[in-house]
XYZ file of C-alpha atoms in Angstrom:
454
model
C 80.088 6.888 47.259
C 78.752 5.286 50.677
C 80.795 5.764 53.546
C 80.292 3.696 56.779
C 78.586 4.518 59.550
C 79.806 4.372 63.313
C 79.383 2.074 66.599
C 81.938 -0.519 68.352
C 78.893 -2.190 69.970
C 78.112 -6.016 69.357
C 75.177 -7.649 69.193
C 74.020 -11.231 69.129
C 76.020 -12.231 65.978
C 79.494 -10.593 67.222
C 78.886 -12.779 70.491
C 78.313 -15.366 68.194
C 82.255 -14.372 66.572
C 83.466 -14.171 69.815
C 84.841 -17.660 69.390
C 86.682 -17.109 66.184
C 88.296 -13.622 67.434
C 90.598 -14.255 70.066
C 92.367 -16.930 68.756
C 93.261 -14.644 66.247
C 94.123 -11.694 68.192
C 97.664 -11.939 67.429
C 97.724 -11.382 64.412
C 94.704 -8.637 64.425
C 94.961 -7.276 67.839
C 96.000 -3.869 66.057
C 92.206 -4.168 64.180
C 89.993 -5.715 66.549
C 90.461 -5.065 70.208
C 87.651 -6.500 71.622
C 89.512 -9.994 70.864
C 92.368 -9.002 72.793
C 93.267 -11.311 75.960
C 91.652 -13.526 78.152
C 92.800 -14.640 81.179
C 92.146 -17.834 83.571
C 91.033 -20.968 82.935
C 88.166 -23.165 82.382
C 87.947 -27.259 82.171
C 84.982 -29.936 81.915
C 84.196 -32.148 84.990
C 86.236 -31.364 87.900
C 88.754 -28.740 89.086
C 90.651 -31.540 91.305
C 93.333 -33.959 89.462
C 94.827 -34.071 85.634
C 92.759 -32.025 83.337
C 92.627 -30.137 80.074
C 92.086 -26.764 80.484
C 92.151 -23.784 78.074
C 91.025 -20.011 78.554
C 87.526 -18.722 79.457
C 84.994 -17.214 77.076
C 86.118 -19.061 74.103
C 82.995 -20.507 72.093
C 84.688 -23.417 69.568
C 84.156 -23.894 66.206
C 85.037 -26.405 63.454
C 87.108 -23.968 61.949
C 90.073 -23.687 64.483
C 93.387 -21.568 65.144
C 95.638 -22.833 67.914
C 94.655 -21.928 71.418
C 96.076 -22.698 74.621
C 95.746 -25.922 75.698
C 97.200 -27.669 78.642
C 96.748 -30.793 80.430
C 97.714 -30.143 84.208
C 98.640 -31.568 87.440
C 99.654 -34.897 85.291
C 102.327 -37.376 87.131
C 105.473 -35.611 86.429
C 107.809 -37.948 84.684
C 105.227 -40.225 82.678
C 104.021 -40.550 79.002
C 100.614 -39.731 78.068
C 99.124 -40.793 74.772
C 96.466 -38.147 73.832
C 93.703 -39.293 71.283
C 90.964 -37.548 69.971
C 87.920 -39.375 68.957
C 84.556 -37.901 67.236
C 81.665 -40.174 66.386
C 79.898 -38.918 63.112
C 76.570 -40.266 61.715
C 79.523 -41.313 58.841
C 82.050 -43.173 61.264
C 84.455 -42.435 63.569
C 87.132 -40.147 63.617
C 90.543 -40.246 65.425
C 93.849 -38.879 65.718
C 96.242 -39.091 68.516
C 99.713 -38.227 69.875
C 102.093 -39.079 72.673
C 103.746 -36.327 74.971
C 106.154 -36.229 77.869
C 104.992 -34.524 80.951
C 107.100 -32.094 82.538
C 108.503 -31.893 85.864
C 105.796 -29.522 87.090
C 102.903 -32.264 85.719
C 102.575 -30.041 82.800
C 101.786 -31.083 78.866
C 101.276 -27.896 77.067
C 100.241 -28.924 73.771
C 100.844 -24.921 72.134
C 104.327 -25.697 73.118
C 105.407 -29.256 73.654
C 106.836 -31.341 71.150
C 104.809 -34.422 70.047
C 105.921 -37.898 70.334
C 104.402 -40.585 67.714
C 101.904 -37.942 65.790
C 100.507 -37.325 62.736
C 102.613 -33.779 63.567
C 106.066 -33.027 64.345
C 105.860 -29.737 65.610
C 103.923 -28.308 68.916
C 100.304 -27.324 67.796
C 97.570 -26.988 70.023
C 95.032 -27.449 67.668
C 96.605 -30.443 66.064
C 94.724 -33.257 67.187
C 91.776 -31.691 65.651
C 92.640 -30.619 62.450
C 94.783 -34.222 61.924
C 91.310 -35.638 62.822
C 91.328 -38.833 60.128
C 88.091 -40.427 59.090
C 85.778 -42.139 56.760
C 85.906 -40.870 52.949
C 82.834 -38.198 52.447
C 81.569 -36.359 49.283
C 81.299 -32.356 48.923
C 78.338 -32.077 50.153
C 78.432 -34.601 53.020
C 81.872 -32.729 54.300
C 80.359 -29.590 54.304
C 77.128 -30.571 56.278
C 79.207 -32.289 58.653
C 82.268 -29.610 59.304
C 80.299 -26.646 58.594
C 76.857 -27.100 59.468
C 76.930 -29.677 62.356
C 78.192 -29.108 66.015
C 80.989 -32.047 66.197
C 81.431 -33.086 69.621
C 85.291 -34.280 69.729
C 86.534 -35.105 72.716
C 90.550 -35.667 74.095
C 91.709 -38.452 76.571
C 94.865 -38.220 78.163
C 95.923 -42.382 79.307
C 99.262 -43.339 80.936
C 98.983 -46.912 79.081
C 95.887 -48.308 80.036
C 94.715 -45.791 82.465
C 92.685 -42.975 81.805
C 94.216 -39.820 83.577
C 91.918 -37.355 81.806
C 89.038 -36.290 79.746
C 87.518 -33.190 77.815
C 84.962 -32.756 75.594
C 84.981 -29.955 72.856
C 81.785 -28.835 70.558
C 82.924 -27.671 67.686
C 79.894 -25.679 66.097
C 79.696 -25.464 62.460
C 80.042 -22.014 61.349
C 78.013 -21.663 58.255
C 74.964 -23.370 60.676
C 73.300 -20.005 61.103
C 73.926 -18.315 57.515
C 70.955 -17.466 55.686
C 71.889 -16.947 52.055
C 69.642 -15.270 49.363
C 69.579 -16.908 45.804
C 69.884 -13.892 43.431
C 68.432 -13.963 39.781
C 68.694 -12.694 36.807
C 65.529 -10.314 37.672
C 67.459 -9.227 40.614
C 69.745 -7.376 38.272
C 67.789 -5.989 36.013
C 67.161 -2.724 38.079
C 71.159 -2.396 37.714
C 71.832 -3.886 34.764
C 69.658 -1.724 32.752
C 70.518 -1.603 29.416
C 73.274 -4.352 29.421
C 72.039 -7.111 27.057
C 72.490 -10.425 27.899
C 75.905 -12.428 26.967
C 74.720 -15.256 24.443
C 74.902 -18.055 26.543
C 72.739 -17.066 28.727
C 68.880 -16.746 28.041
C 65.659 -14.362 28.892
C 64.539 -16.967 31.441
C 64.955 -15.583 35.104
C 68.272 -17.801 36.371
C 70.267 -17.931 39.063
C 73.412 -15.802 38.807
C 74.862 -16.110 42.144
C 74.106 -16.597 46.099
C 74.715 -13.625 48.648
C 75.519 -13.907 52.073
C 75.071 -10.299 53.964
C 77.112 -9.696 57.294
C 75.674 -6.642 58.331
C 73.854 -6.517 61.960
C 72.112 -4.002 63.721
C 75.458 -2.135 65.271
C 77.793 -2.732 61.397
C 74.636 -1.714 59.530
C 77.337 -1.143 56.725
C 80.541 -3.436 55.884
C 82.818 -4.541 53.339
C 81.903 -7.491 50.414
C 83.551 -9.706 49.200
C 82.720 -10.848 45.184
C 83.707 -14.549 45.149
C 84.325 -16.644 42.201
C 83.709 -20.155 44.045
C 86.482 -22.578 43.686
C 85.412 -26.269 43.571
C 88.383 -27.987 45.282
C 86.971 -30.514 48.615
C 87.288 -27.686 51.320
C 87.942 -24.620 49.230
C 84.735 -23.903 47.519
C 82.354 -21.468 49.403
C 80.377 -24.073 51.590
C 83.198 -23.646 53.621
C 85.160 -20.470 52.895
C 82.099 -18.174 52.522
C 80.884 -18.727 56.234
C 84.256 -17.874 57.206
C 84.466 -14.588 55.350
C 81.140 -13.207 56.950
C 83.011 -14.176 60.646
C 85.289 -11.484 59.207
C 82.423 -8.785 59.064
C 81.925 -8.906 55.331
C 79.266 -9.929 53.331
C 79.617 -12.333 50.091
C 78.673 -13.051 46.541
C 79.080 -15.954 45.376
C 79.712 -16.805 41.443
C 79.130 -20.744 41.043
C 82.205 -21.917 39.225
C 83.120 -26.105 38.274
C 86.267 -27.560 37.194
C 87.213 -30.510 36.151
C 90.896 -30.686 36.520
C 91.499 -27.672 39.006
C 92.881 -25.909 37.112
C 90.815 -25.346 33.852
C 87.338 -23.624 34.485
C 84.062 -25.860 32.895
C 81.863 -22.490 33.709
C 81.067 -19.074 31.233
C 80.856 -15.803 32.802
C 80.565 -13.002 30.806
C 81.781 -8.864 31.924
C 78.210 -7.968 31.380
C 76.928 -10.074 34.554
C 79.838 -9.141 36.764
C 79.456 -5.619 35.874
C 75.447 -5.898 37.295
C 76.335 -7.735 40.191
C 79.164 -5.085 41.090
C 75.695 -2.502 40.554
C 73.214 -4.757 42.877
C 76.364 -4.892 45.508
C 76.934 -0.817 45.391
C 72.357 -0.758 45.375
C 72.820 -2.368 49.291
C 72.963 -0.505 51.836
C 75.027 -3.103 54.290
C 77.625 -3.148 51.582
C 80.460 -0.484 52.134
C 81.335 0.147 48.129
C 84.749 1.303 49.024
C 85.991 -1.726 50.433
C 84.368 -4.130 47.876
C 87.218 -7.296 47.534
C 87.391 -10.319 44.903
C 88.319 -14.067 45.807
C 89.587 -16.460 43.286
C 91.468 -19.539 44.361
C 92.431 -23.054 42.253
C 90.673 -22.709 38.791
C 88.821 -19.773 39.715
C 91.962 -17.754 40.480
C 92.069 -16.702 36.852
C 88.969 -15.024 36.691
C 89.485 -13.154 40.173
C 92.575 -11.803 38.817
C 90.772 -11.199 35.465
C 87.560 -9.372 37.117
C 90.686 -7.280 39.315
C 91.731 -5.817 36.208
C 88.532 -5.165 34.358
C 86.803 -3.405 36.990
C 90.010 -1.880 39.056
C 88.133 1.202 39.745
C 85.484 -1.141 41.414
C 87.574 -3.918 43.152
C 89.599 -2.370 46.103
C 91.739 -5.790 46.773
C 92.162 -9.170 45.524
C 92.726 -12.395 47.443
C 94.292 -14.836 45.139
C 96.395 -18.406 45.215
C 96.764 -22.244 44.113
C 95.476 -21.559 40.710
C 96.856 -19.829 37.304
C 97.171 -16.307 37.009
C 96.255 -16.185 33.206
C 92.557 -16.897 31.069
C 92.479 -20.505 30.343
C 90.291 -21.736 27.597
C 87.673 -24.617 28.719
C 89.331 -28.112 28.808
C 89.281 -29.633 25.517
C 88.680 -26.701 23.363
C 89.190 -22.534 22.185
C 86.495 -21.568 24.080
C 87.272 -19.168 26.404
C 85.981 -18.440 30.068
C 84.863 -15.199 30.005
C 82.899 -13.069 27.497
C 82.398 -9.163 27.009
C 78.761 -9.458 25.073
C 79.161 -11.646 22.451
C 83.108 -11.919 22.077
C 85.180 -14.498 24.184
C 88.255 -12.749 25.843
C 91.660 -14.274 24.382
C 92.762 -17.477 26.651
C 95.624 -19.558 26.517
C 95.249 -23.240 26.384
C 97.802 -24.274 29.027
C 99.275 -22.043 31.397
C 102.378 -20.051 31.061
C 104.705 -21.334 33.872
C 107.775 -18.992 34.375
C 107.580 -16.610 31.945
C 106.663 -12.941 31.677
C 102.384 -13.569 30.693
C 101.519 -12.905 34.470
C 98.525 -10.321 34.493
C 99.670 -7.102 35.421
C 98.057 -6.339 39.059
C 99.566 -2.495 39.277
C 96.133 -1.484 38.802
C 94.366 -3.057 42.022
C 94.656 0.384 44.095
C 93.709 -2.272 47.407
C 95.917 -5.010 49.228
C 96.388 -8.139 47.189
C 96.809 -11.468 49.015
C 98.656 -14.369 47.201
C 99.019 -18.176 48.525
C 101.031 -21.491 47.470
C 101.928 -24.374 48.289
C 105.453 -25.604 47.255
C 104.538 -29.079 46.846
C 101.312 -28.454 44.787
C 100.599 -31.394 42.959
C 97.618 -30.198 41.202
C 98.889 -27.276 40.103
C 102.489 -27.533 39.640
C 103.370 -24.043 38.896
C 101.377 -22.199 41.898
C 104.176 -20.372 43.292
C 105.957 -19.802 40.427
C 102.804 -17.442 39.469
C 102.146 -16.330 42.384
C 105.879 -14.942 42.558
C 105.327 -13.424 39.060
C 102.065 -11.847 40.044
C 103.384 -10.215 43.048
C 106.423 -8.998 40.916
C 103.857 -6.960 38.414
C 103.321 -4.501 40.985
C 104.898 -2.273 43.597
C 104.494 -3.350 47.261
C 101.740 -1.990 48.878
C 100.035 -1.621 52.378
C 98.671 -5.096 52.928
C 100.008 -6.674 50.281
C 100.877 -10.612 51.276
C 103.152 -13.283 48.729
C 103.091 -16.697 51.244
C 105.245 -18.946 49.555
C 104.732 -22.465 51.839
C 107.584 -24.665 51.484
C 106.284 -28.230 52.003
C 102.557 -27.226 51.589
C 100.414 -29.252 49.284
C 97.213 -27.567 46.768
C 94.633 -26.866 49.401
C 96.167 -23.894 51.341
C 92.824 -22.071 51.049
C 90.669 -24.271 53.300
C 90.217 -22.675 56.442
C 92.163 -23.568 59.403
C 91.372 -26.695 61.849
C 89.318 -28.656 58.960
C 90.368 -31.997 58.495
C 89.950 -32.315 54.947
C 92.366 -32.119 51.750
C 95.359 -32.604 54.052
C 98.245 -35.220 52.483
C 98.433 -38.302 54.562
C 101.170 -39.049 56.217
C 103.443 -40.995 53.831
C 101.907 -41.004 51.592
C 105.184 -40.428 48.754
C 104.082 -37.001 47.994
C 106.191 -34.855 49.418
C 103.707 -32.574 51.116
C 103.274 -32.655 54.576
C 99.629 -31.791 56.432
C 101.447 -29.550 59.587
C 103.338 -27.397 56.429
C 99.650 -27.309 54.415
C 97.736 -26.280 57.841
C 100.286 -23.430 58.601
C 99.949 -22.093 55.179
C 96.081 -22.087 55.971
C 96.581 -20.082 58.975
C 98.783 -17.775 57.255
C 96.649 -17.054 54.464
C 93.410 -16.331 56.728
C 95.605 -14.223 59.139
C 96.221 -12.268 56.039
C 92.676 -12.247 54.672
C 91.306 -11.510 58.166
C 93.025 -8.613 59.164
C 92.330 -6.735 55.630
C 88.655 -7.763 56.325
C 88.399 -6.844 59.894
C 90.189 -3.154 58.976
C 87.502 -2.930 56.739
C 85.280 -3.245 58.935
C 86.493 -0.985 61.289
C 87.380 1.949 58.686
């Protein structure tokens, strides 16, 4: 078995993380100390009069954690209304909230309560992630939040006066991924021997897309096998870009849904096995620290591939989704095949009982997420509870349980998209969904970043 090789240096694409890293140094700082502190300031425009300003060295992205962020020398005494505003080749975007400012001219938005916000409690990366705009498809969020640099910028105005102004670019991180397309032929080498399932044909397809993380100082890294979850936000236009910020490199399994929560794709143990081969074949892929990702619809099948191949897997990151092998909407057909037999399914999920897949075998860290108020799937934390009760606690090992959250807790943090509106009779609230984002990539992050490091 591989082991990793050594170096703490960083080249051009850790300079390129350097943006993502301290915001989450502390949570990680044990794991990654070249995101430790930073000190100073910086701030567009001039250093004379109100301001925003936030700490050096920090290169922005779409995908946001909280930073400082201050407006200063302010008239002490007076209400500012802060609005963000982002012009899109779509529409506009805009969010905004009022603040008191302190007697030393001080708002400091990591700690300050908001007045009149789409947010109750003090968030410094609120006004981005609260961003509200026109109504895009899949495809058109992802070019936008991923791909595009979004140039949003804050103004500070004591009613109609302008006291201050700062622009942020927010770069898209999955802008300078390259991902490889990898066929059926692309197997073959490891799947030797392993017929085809009987769905599938002789024709060279496309199984999967691969994203590899390594660089010239990590030649060698952790990978992460994900089973792509459809959900606005979620699926791996947005998630997998994240992952390889982490260090590791991905593999993507196409998956569609319907309903979220029923799977409308075939896989079969055959093709999962070879792709587990091809990943162990690549020399930038540590096989030790080889992870699985399954959220919404495709957390079934993560938990499924977790205890097929447990000698394989070393950790699973799971949530929003049933725990369980549901059959395809509609019918008996089931998800997953081993050759030409379907694996038993259920038809509907089994919501508090004892049917939770046992996870004692995962010898890794397993990662579950919920939302409380999940109105797509209903009984997300009630599985997620049972799944984390099938094993004993282990290093790592993460059950977030987010009271008010709504379905999308997987989206990664400062994304505007798949939030509940304010209001809007649900029950959910965005702030309590965003939180259990942060959590859940915390969690993620610092098992991927150990990795890394090991």
């Amino acid at each position: 078995m591989r082991r990793r090789g050594g170096g703490a240096g960083r080249d051009d694409r850790s300079t390129r993380r350097a943006g993502l890293r301290p915001a989450l140094a502390a949570v990680v700082a044990a794991v990654l100390a070249a995101g430790a502190v930073l000190a100073g300031c910086a701030s567009d425009g001039d250093q004379v009069g109100p301001r925003f300003i936030t700490p050096p060295l920090i290169r922005y992205s779409s995908v946001l954690w909280p930073v400082p962020l201050e407006l200063i020398d302010a008239q002490p005494g007076t209400r500012v209304r802060i609005t963000a505003s982002l012009d899109s080749p779509h529409g506009a975007w805009t969010s905004a909230a009022s603040y008191d400012v302190g007697g030393d001219g001080t708002v400091d938005l990591a700690r300050d309560k908001p007045l009149f916000a789409p947010f109750s409690a003090p968030d410094s990366a609120g006004l981005f992630w609260s961003l509200r705009g026109p109504e895009l498809g899949v495809a058109d969020l992802a070019r936008q939040w991923m791909h595009d640099t979004n140039a949003v910028t804050l103004t500070a105005s004591d009613g109609d006066r302008v006291v201050a102004r700062r622009t942020f670019r927010l770069e898209g991180l999955g802008g300078t991924m390259d991902g490889r397309t990898v066929y059926t032929h692309d197997l073959a080498p490891a799947a030797a021997g392993v017929a085809l399932p009987p769905h599938e044909t002789h024709e060279d397809v496309p199984v999967g897309r691969f994203f590899d993380a390594s660089s010239i100082e990590r030649p060698t890294g952790p990978a992460v096998l994900m089973f792509d979850d459809p959900t606005p936000g979620a699926s791996a236009d947005f998630t997998a870009a994240l992952l390889s910020q982490f260090g590791a490199s991905v593999f993507v399994v196409p998956m569609t849904s319907a309903d979220g929560v029923h799977l409308s794709t075939v896989t079969d143990a055959g093709t999962i096995s070879a792709i587990l081969d091809w990943l162990d074949d690549l020399a930038s892929v540590d096989a030790r620290h080889v992870f699985v990702y399954g959220t919404g619809a495709s957390e079934q099948l993560a938990i499924w591939a977790a205890n097929r191949f447990p000698t394989r897997l070393h950790g699973l990151f799971a949530g929003a989704g049933p725990a369980e092998l549901l059959c395809l909407a509609g019918s008996s057909a089931s998800p997953v095949f081993e050759g030409s037999v379907g694996v038993p399914c259920e038809r509907s999920p089994g919501i508090g009982t004892t049917s939770a897949p046992p996870l004692g075998a995962v010898n890794g860290p397993v990662v579950l997420t919920c939302g409380q108020v999940d109105h797509v799937f209903p009984g997300a934390c009630a599985v997620q509870q049972e799944l984390a009760a099938t094993r004993t606690p282990r290093a790592g090992d993460k059950l977030l349980v987010a009271p008010g959250a709504a379905h999308a807790v997987t989206v990664p943090p400062g994304l505007p998209i798949a939030l509940p509106a304010p209001g809007d009779g649900s029950g959910a609230g965005s702030q309590a969904t965003e939180q259990a984002r942060i959590a859940f990539w915390n969690a993620v992050g610092q098992l991927l970043l150990r990795a890394v490091l090991s």
